[in-house]
Amino acid sequence: MELENILTVGIPKRIDEISTLLMCEICGWRVNTEEELLIHRRTHWI
């Protein structure tokens, strides 16, 4: 399969940076710290 004309927008991250991110179990949102994750979870009323 050949992929052409693909534009990716975002901040480039190394794989070791991505593996340290925490993820919301409900929506998949990724954050850097446990505190940020707790704050984000409030948007889901948890």
Coordinates of C-alpha atoms in Angstrom, one line a residue:
M1 CA 0.0 0.0 0.0
E2 CA 1.4 3.4 -1.0
L3 CA 0.4 6.6 0.9
E4 CA 0.7 9.8 -1.0
N5 CA -0.2 13.4 -0.3
I6 CA -0.5 13.0 3.5
L7 CA -0.1 16.1 5.7
T8 CA 0.5 15.5 9.4
V9 CA 0.0 18.5 11.7
G10 CA 1.3 18.5 15.2
I11 CA 4.4 18.7 17.5
P12 CA 6.9 16.0 16.6
K13 CA 7.5 13.7 19.6
R14 CA 10.1 11.0 20.1
I15 CA 8.7 7.5 20.9
D16 CA 10.2 7.5 24.4
E17 CA 8.3 10.8 25.2
I18 CA 5.0 9.3 24.0
S19 CA 5.4 6.2 26.1
T20 CA 5.6 8.3 29.3
L21 CA 2.2 10.0 28.6
L22 CA -0.8 9.1 30.8
M23 CA -4.1 8.4 29.0
C24 CA -7.7 9.0 30.0
E25 CA -9.5 5.6 30.0
I26 CA -12.7 7.2 28.8
C27 CA -11.7 9.3 25.8
G28 CA -8.0 8.6 25.2
W29 CA -6.8 12.2 26.0
R30 CA -3.1 12.1 26.8
V31 CA -1.4 14.2 29.4
N32 CA 2.1 14.5 31.0
T33 CA 1.3 14.3 34.7
E34 CA -1.0 12.5 37.1
E35 CA -2.3 15.9 38.2
E36 CA -3.3 16.9 34.7
L37 CA -5.1 13.6 34.3
L38 CA -7.0 14.1 37.5
I39 CA -8.1 17.6 36.3
H40 CA -9.1 16.2 32.9
R41 CA -11.2 13.4 34.4
R42 CA -13.3 16.1 36.0
T43 CA -14.7 16.9 32.6
H44 CA -16.2 13.4 32.6
W45 CA -17.7 14.0 36.1
I46 CA -15.5 11.3 37.7

